[in-house]
Amino acid sequence: MTAYPQPRPGVLDITAYVPGKSNAPGLAKVFKLSSNETPLGPSPHAIAAYKAVAAHLEDYPDGSASELRQAIGRAFGLDPDRIVCGAGSDDLLNLLARAYLADGDEAIHTTHGFLVYPIATLATGAKPVVAAETNYTANVDAMLAAVTKKTKIVFLANPNNPTGTYISFDEVKRLHRGLPPHVLLVLDAAYAEYVRRNDYESGIELVATSENVVMTRTFSKIHGLAALRLGWLFGPAHVVAAINRIRGPFNVNAPAIAAGVAAIEDHEHQERSRDHNARWLAWLALEIEKLGLHVTPSVANFLLIHFPETKGRAAAEADAFLTARGLILRQVGAYKLPNALRMSVGTEEANRLVVAGLKEFLAKAA
Ligand SMILES: Cc1ncc(COP(=O)(O)O)c(C=O)c1O
């Protein structure tokens, strides 16, 4: 027996999440393209709403985030009583794990799935089970084959981070049909707003018509409010009741609620972000492929760029080269992708600088 308190089994197996870098030493101007934030920033209305709350910082926020749930309900045609808000969708993913997993249970995610899933799973004492992907894309057959009597949650990021790939709504429904009714399917749709594919759905319909599906969303990406930590889930009434019992009573702060309401109502700003992304995502994929690097086709607001293992051309070396020029991408070794870098779609200036930087990097190595 050790002479000091021990965390529960699983906790020390966690590799702590390492966020994307945000600066480059010695450089005045940097372009942060490492955490999939929007280059356009938040809606000006959201900033104004956030600032207005400064006059009332002594007051606790509305613990049920009622105004925000109503605004989300109006925007998506959803019953606000079936929505829970959280301090980022990370908060909600962790709450779902805490509510539905215990020692010995299993939760499935895919090979390059979002890292919060295994972290949230291990923190409960449960075991993360990895389902193989095909071409960096979730494989429904592999996910269903991974289900055992111990499975309690299946996490699917659709589109997935860091790969940018997605599966069609038909495939999501096939996954759902193959799951036992007591298994909770968590559809993480953090990047749903960016997807422009006719066969894609974020999952709202599936949540509305079943008892074991939850969809999570975030204000950190299209809405540009990552600093405020704001997310929401839409789920069956019994899941909402469970999460409301264990969440922090004031898990969403007042400035976040105010900014969130303004952001979700600013359709023009969202459309501008979507248009900017569609234009530059396609441009970046094309220009980077022209340099001879492979880019995984992405439907989100970031790209996975693959590098050769050759010395002088490797992903880590490209990262160092770009960082020295103030261009901060994300190394994704923690996602079992040591030969790739993930790049968020940035401003026109940042995007052009990255392509020029990569060209110079590859020329230098030749
Ligand atoms: C797939 C996915 N889900 C959830 C999140 C968490 O977002 P937040 O906690 O900022 O809402 C992210 C952020 O990178 C993500 O990529």
Coordinates of C-alpha atoms and ligand atoms in Angstrom, one line a residue:
M1 CA 0.0 0.0 0.0
T2 CA 1.3 3.4 -0.9
A3 CA 1.2 6.1 1.8
Y4 CA -0.7 8.6 -0.1
P5 CA -4.2 8.8 -1.7
Q6 CA -4.5 7.0 -5.0
P7 CA -6.7 8.1 -7.9
R8 CA -9.2 5.5 -9.2
P9 CA -8.0 2.8 -11.6
G10 CA -7.5 4.3 -15.1
V11 CA -6.7 7.8 -14.1
L12 CA -2.9 7.3 -14.2
D13 CA -3.2 5.6 -17.6
I14 CA -4.4 8.8 -19.1
T15 CA -2.0 10.8 -21.3
A16 CA -3.0 14.3 -20.5
Y17 CA -4.5 16.3 -23.4
V18 CA -1.9 18.7 -24.9
P19 CA -3.6 21.6 -26.6
G20 CA -2.3 23.1 -29.9
K21 CA 0.6 25.5 -29.5
S22 CA -0.3 29.2 -29.5
N23 CA 2.9 31.0 -30.0
A24 CA 6.3 30.9 -31.7
P25 CA 9.2 32.2 -29.5
G26 CA 10.6 35.5 -30.7
L27 CA 8.1 36.2 -33.4
A28 CA 5.8 39.2 -33.1
K29 CA 3.2 38.0 -35.6
V30 CA 1.9 34.5 -35.5
F31 CA -0.9 32.7 -37.2
K32 CA -2.5 30.1 -34.9
L33 CA -3.8 27.3 -37.1
S34 CA -3.5 24.6 -34.5
S35 CA -6.9 24.4 -32.7
N36 CA -9.5 24.7 -35.5
E37 CA -10.7 28.1 -34.4
T38 CA -12.4 30.3 -37.0
P39 CA -10.2 33.0 -38.6
L40 CA -13.1 35.4 -38.8
G41 CA -13.6 35.6 -35.0
P42 CA -17.0 35.8 -33.3
S43 CA -20.1 37.8 -34.4
P44 CA -19.8 41.5 -33.4
H45 CA -23.2 41.0 -31.7
A46 CA -21.7 38.2 -29.6
I47 CA -18.8 40.5 -28.5
A48 CA -21.2 43.3 -27.6
A49 CA -23.4 40.9 -25.6
Y50 CA -20.3 39.5 -23.8
K51 CA -19.2 43.0 -22.9
A52 CA -22.6 44.0 -21.5
V53 CA -22.4 41.3 -18.9
A54 CA -19.4 43.0 -17.4
A55 CA -21.8 45.3 -15.5
H56 CA -23.2 42.3 -13.6
L57 CA -20.3 40.1 -12.8
E58 CA -21.4 39.8 -9.1
D59 CA -24.5 37.8 -10.1
Y60 CA -24.5 34.0 -10.6
P61 CA -25.5 32.9 -14.1
D62 CA -28.8 31.3 -14.8
G63 CA -27.9 27.7 -13.8
S64 CA -30.2 26.3 -16.4
A65 CA -29.0 28.5 -19.3
S66 CA -32.7 28.9 -20.2
E67 CA -32.4 31.8 -22.6
L68 CA -29.6 30.1 -24.5
R69 CA -31.5 26.8 -24.7
Q70 CA -34.5 28.6 -26.0
A71 CA -32.3 30.4 -28.7
I72 CA -30.8 27.1 -29.7
G73 CA -34.3 25.5 -29.8
R74 CA -35.5 28.3 -32.1
A75 CA -32.5 28.0 -34.4
F76 CA -32.8 24.2 -34.8
G77 CA -36.5 23.6 -34.2
L78 CA -35.8 21.7 -31.0
D79 CA -37.5 21.4 -27.6
P80 CA -35.3 23.4 -25.2
D81 CA -36.1 20.9 -22.5
R82 CA -34.1 18.3 -24.4
I83 CA -31.0 20.5 -24.5
V84 CA -28.2 20.8 -21.9
C85 CA -25.5 23.4 -22.1
G86 CA -21.9 22.9 -20.9
A87 CA -18.6 24.5 -20.5
G88 CA -17.5 23.5 -24.0
S89 CA -18.6 20.2 -25.5
D90 CA -15.6 18.7 -23.6
D91 CA -17.6 19.2 -20.5
L92 CA -20.6 17.4 -21.9
L93 CA -18.6 14.5 -23.3
N94 CA -17.0 14.0 -19.8
L95 CA -20.4 14.3 -18.2
L96 CA -21.8 11.6 -20.5
A97 CA -18.9 9.3 -19.7
R98 CA -19.4 9.9 -16.0
A99 CA -23.1 9.3 -16.1
Y100 CA -23.0 6.1 -18.3
L101 CA -19.6 4.4 -17.6
A102 CA -18.3 2.6 -14.6
D103 CA -15.3 0.4 -13.7
G104 CA -15.1 -2.5 -16.2
D105 CA -17.4 -1.0 -18.8
E106 CA -16.2 -0.3 -22.4
A107 CA -16.6 2.7 -24.7
I108 CA -15.8 2.5 -28.3
H109 CA -14.1 5.1 -30.5
T110 CA -12.2 5.0 -33.8
T111 CA -8.4 4.8 -34.4
H112 CA -7.9 8.5 -35.0
G113 CA -11.0 9.6 -33.0
F114 CA -11.0 12.8 -30.9
L115 CA -8.7 12.4 -27.9
V116 CA -11.2 13.5 -25.3
Y117 CA -13.1 10.1 -25.7
P118 CA -10.4 7.9 -24.3
I119 CA -9.5 10.5 -21.7
A120 CA -13.1 10.8 -20.5
T121 CA -13.5 7.0 -20.6
L122 CA -10.4 6.2 -18.6
A123 CA -11.3 8.8 -16.0
T124 CA -14.4 6.8 -15.1
G125 CA -12.5 3.5 -14.7
A126 CA -13.9 2.2 -18.0
K127 CA -11.9 0.9 -20.9
P128 CA -11.6 2.7 -24.3
V129 CA -11.9 0.2 -27.2
V130 CA -10.5 1.2 -30.5
A131 CA -12.4 0.4 -33.8
A132 CA -10.2 0.4 -36.9
E133 CA -10.8 3.1 -39.5
T134 CA -10.6 2.7 -43.3
N135 CA -8.8 5.5 -45.2
Y136 CA -8.9 7.6 -42.0
T137 CA -12.7 7.3 -41.9
A138 CA -14.9 5.6 -39.3
N139 CA -15.8 2.1 -40.4
V140 CA -19.3 1.1 -39.1
D141 CA -18.6 -2.7 -39.5
A142 CA -15.5 -2.4 -37.4
M143 CA -17.4 -0.3 -34.8
L144 CA -20.2 -2.9 -34.6
A145 CA -17.7 -5.7 -34.4
A146 CA -16.1 -4.0 -31.4
V147 CA -19.3 -4.1 -29.3
T148 CA -19.3 -6.5 -26.4
K149 CA -21.6 -7.1 -23.4
K150 CA -19.5 -4.5 -21.6
T151 CA -20.0 -1.7 -24.2
K152 CA -22.0 1.3 -22.8
I153 CA -21.0 4.2 -25.1
V154 CA -20.0 4.5 -28.7
F155 CA -18.3 7.9 -29.5
L156 CA -18.4 9.1 -33.1
A157 CA -17.0 12.5 -34.2
N158 CA -18.8 13.2 -37.5
P159 CA -16.9 14.9 -39.1
N160 CA -13.9 13.6 -37.1
N161 CA -11.0 15.6 -35.8
P162 CA -8.1 15.4 -36.7
T163 CA -8.9 13.6 -40.0
G164 CA -11.7 15.8 -41.3
T165 CA -13.5 12.8 -42.7
Y166 CA -17.2 12.0 -42.2
I167 CA -19.7 9.1 -42.7
S168 CA -23.1 9.6 -44.4
F169 CA -26.3 9.7 -42.4
D170 CA -27.2 6.3 -43.9
E171 CA -24.1 4.9 -42.3
V172 CA -24.8 6.6 -39.0
K173 CA -28.3 5.0 -39.0
R174 CA -26.8 1.6 -39.9
L175 CA -24.4 2.0 -36.9
H176 CA -27.4 2.9 -34.7
R177 CA -29.5 -0.1 -35.9
G178 CA -26.7 -2.4 -35.1
L179 CA -26.3 -1.3 -31.5
P180 CA -28.1 -2.8 -28.6
P181 CA -30.7 -0.4 -27.1
H182 CA -28.8 0.1 -23.9
V183 CA -25.7 1.4 -25.6
L184 CA -25.5 5.2 -25.9
L185 CA -24.4 6.5 -29.3
V186 CA -22.8 9.9 -28.9
L187 CA -22.7 11.8 -32.1
D188 CA -20.1 14.6 -31.7
A189 CA -21.0 17.2 -34.4
A190 CA -18.5 19.9 -33.4
Y191 CA -17.9 20.7 -37.1
A192 CA -21.4 20.1 -38.5
E193 CA -21.9 23.6 -39.7
Y194 CA -19.0 23.4 -42.1
V195 CA -20.1 20.2 -43.9
R196 CA -21.5 20.7 -47.4
R197 CA -22.5 17.2 -48.4
N198 CA -26.0 16.1 -49.3
D199 CA -25.7 12.8 -47.5
Y200 CA -24.6 14.3 -44.2
E201 CA -26.8 15.0 -41.2
S202 CA -25.6 16.1 -37.7
G203 CA -27.9 13.6 -36.0
I204 CA -30.8 15.7 -34.8
E205 CA -33.3 13.4 -36.5
L206 CA -31.8 10.3 -35.0
V207 CA -31.9 11.8 -31.5
A208 CA -35.5 12.8 -32.0
T209 CA -36.6 9.3 -33.0
S210 CA -34.6 7.1 -30.6
E211 CA -33.9 6.7 -26.9
N212 CA -30.2 6.0 -27.1
V213 CA -28.6 8.7 -29.2
V214 CA -27.1 12.1 -28.1
M215 CA -25.7 14.8 -30.3
T216 CA -23.1 17.3 -29.0
R217 CA -22.3 20.7 -30.5
T218 CA -19.9 23.5 -29.8
F219 CA -19.7 27.3 -30.0
S220 CA -15.9 27.0 -30.3
K221 CA -15.7 26.5 -34.0
I222 CA -18.1 28.3 -36.4
H223 CA -19.2 30.7 -33.7
G224 CA -15.7 31.7 -32.7
L225 CA -16.3 31.6 -29.0
A226 CA -13.7 29.0 -27.9
A227 CA -12.4 31.2 -25.1
L228 CA -15.8 31.3 -23.4
R229 CA -16.1 27.5 -23.3
L230 CA -19.6 26.8 -24.5
G231 CA -21.3 23.7 -25.9
W232 CA -24.6 22.0 -25.9
L233 CA -26.2 18.6 -26.3
F234 CA -29.5 17.4 -27.6
G235 CA -30.7 14.1 -26.2
P236 CA -33.6 12.0 -25.0
A237 CA -35.4 13.3 -21.9
H238 CA -33.9 10.5 -19.7
V239 CA -30.3 11.4 -20.7
V240 CA -31.0 15.1 -20.2
A241 CA -32.4 14.3 -16.7
A242 CA -29.3 12.2 -15.9
I243 CA -26.8 14.9 -17.0
N244 CA -28.7 17.7 -15.2
R245 CA -28.2 15.7 -12.0
I246 CA -24.4 15.5 -12.2
R247 CA -23.4 18.7 -14.1
G248 CA -22.1 21.7 -12.1
P249 CA -25.0 23.8 -11.1
F250 CA -23.5 26.8 -12.8
N251 CA -21.4 25.0 -15.5
V252 CA -22.0 27.7 -18.1
N253 CA -21.0 31.3 -17.2
A254 CA -23.1 34.4 -17.8
P255 CA -20.9 36.0 -20.5
A256 CA -20.9 32.7 -22.4
I257 CA -24.7 32.5 -22.3
A258 CA -25.1 36.1 -23.5
A259 CA -22.6 35.7 -26.3
G260 CA -24.0 32.3 -27.3
V261 CA -27.5 33.7 -27.8
A262 CA -26.2 36.6 -30.0
A263 CA -24.0 34.2 -31.9
I264 CA -26.7 31.6 -32.7
E265 CA -29.0 34.4 -34.0
D266 CA -26.4 35.9 -36.3
H267 CA -27.0 33.9 -39.4
E268 CA -25.1 36.2 -41.6
H269 CA -21.9 35.8 -39.7
Q270 CA -22.2 32.0 -39.7
E271 CA -22.8 32.1 -43.5
R272 CA -19.7 34.3 -44.0
S273 CA -17.6 31.8 -42.0
R274 CA -19.0 28.9 -44.0
D275 CA -18.3 30.6 -47.3
H276 CA -14.8 31.6 -46.2
N277 CA -14.1 28.0 -45.2
A278 CA -15.5 26.4 -48.3
R279 CA -13.4 28.6 -50.5
W280 CA -10.1 28.3 -48.7
L281 CA -10.5 24.6 -47.7
A282 CA -10.7 23.7 -51.4
W283 CA -7.9 26.1 -52.3
L284 CA -5.5 24.7 -49.6
A285 CA -6.2 21.1 -50.5
L286 CA -5.5 21.8 -54.2
E287 CA -2.4 23.9 -53.6
I288 CA -0.9 21.5 -51.0
E289 CA -1.5 18.5 -53.2
K290 CA 0.3 20.4 -56.1
L291 CA 3.4 20.4 -53.9
G292 CA 3.3 16.6 -53.9
L293 CA 1.9 16.2 -50.3
H294 CA -1.2 14.1 -49.8
V295 CA -4.1 15.8 -48.0
T296 CA -6.9 13.7 -46.6
P297 CA -10.2 15.0 -48.1
S298 CA -11.8 17.1 -45.4
V299 CA -15.4 18.4 -44.9
A300 CA -14.5 20.4 -41.8
N301 CA -12.5 23.6 -41.2
F302 CA -9.1 21.9 -41.1
L303 CA -6.9 19.6 -43.2
L304 CA -4.7 16.7 -42.4
I305 CA -1.5 17.0 -44.4
H306 CA 0.7 13.8 -44.8
F307 CA 4.5 14.0 -45.0
P308 CA 7.0 11.4 -46.1
E309 CA 9.2 9.8 -43.5
T310 CA 12.3 10.9 -45.3
K311 CA 14.8 12.9 -43.2
G312 CA 14.5 16.6 -44.1
R313 CA 10.9 16.2 -45.3
A314 CA 9.2 14.8 -42.2
A315 CA 6.2 16.3 -40.5
A316 CA 8.0 17.3 -37.3
E317 CA 10.7 19.1 -39.4
A318 CA 8.0 20.9 -41.5
D319 CA 6.3 21.9 -38.3
A320 CA 9.6 23.5 -37.0
F321 CA 10.2 25.2 -40.3
L322 CA 6.7 26.7 -40.4
T323 CA 6.7 27.6 -36.7
A324 CA 9.9 29.6 -37.2
R325 CA 7.9 31.7 -39.8
G326 CA 5.0 32.2 -37.3
L327 CA 2.8 29.5 -38.8
I328 CA 1.6 27.3 -36.1
L329 CA 0.1 24.0 -37.2
R330 CA -0.7 21.0 -35.0
Q331 CA 1.5 17.9 -34.7
V332 CA -0.8 14.9 -34.4
G333 CA 1.5 12.1 -33.0
A334 CA -0.9 11.8 -30.1
Y335 CA -3.6 10.8 -32.6
K336 CA -1.3 8.0 -34.0
L337 CA -0.5 10.2 -37.0
P338 CA 3.3 11.0 -36.5
N339 CA 3.7 11.7 -40.2
A340 CA 1.0 14.3 -40.5
L341 CA 0.3 17.9 -39.5
R342 CA -3.2 19.3 -39.0
M343 CA -3.8 22.8 -40.3
S344 CA -6.9 24.9 -39.5
V345 CA -8.2 26.9 -42.4
G346 CA -7.0 30.5 -41.7
T347 CA -7.2 33.9 -43.2
E348 CA -6.2 34.4 -46.8
E349 CA -2.9 35.7 -45.6
A350 CA -2.2 32.8 -43.4
N351 CA -3.3 30.2 -46.0
R352 CA -1.0 31.7 -48.7
L353 CA 1.9 31.9 -46.2
V354 CA 1.5 28.2 -45.3
V355 CA 1.5 27.1 -48.9
A356 CA 4.5 29.3 -49.7
G357 CA 6.2 28.0 -46.5
L358 CA 5.6 24.4 -47.4
K359 CA 6.9 25.0 -51.0
E360 CA 10.1 26.5 -49.5
F361 CA 10.5 23.6 -47.0
L362 CA 10.2 21.0 -49.7
A363 CA 12.6 22.8 -52.1
K364 CA 15.2 23.1 -49.3
A365 CA 15.0 19.4 -48.7
A366 CA 15.2 18.4 -52.3
Ligands
LIG1 C1 -14.5 16.5 -32.5 C2 -14.5 17.5 -31.4 N1 -15.3 17.5 -30.4 C3 -15.4 18.4 -29.4 C4 -14.4 19.4 -29.4 C5 -14.4 20.2 -28.1 O1 -14.9 21.5 -28.3 P1 -15.2 22.4 -27.1 O2 -14.9 21.8 -25.8 O3 -14.4 23.6 -27.3 O4 -16.7 22.7 -27.3 C6 -13.5 19.5 -30.3 C7 -12.5 20.6 -30.3 O5 -11.4 20.6 -30.8 C8 -13.5 18.6 -31.4 O6 -12.6 18.6 -32.4

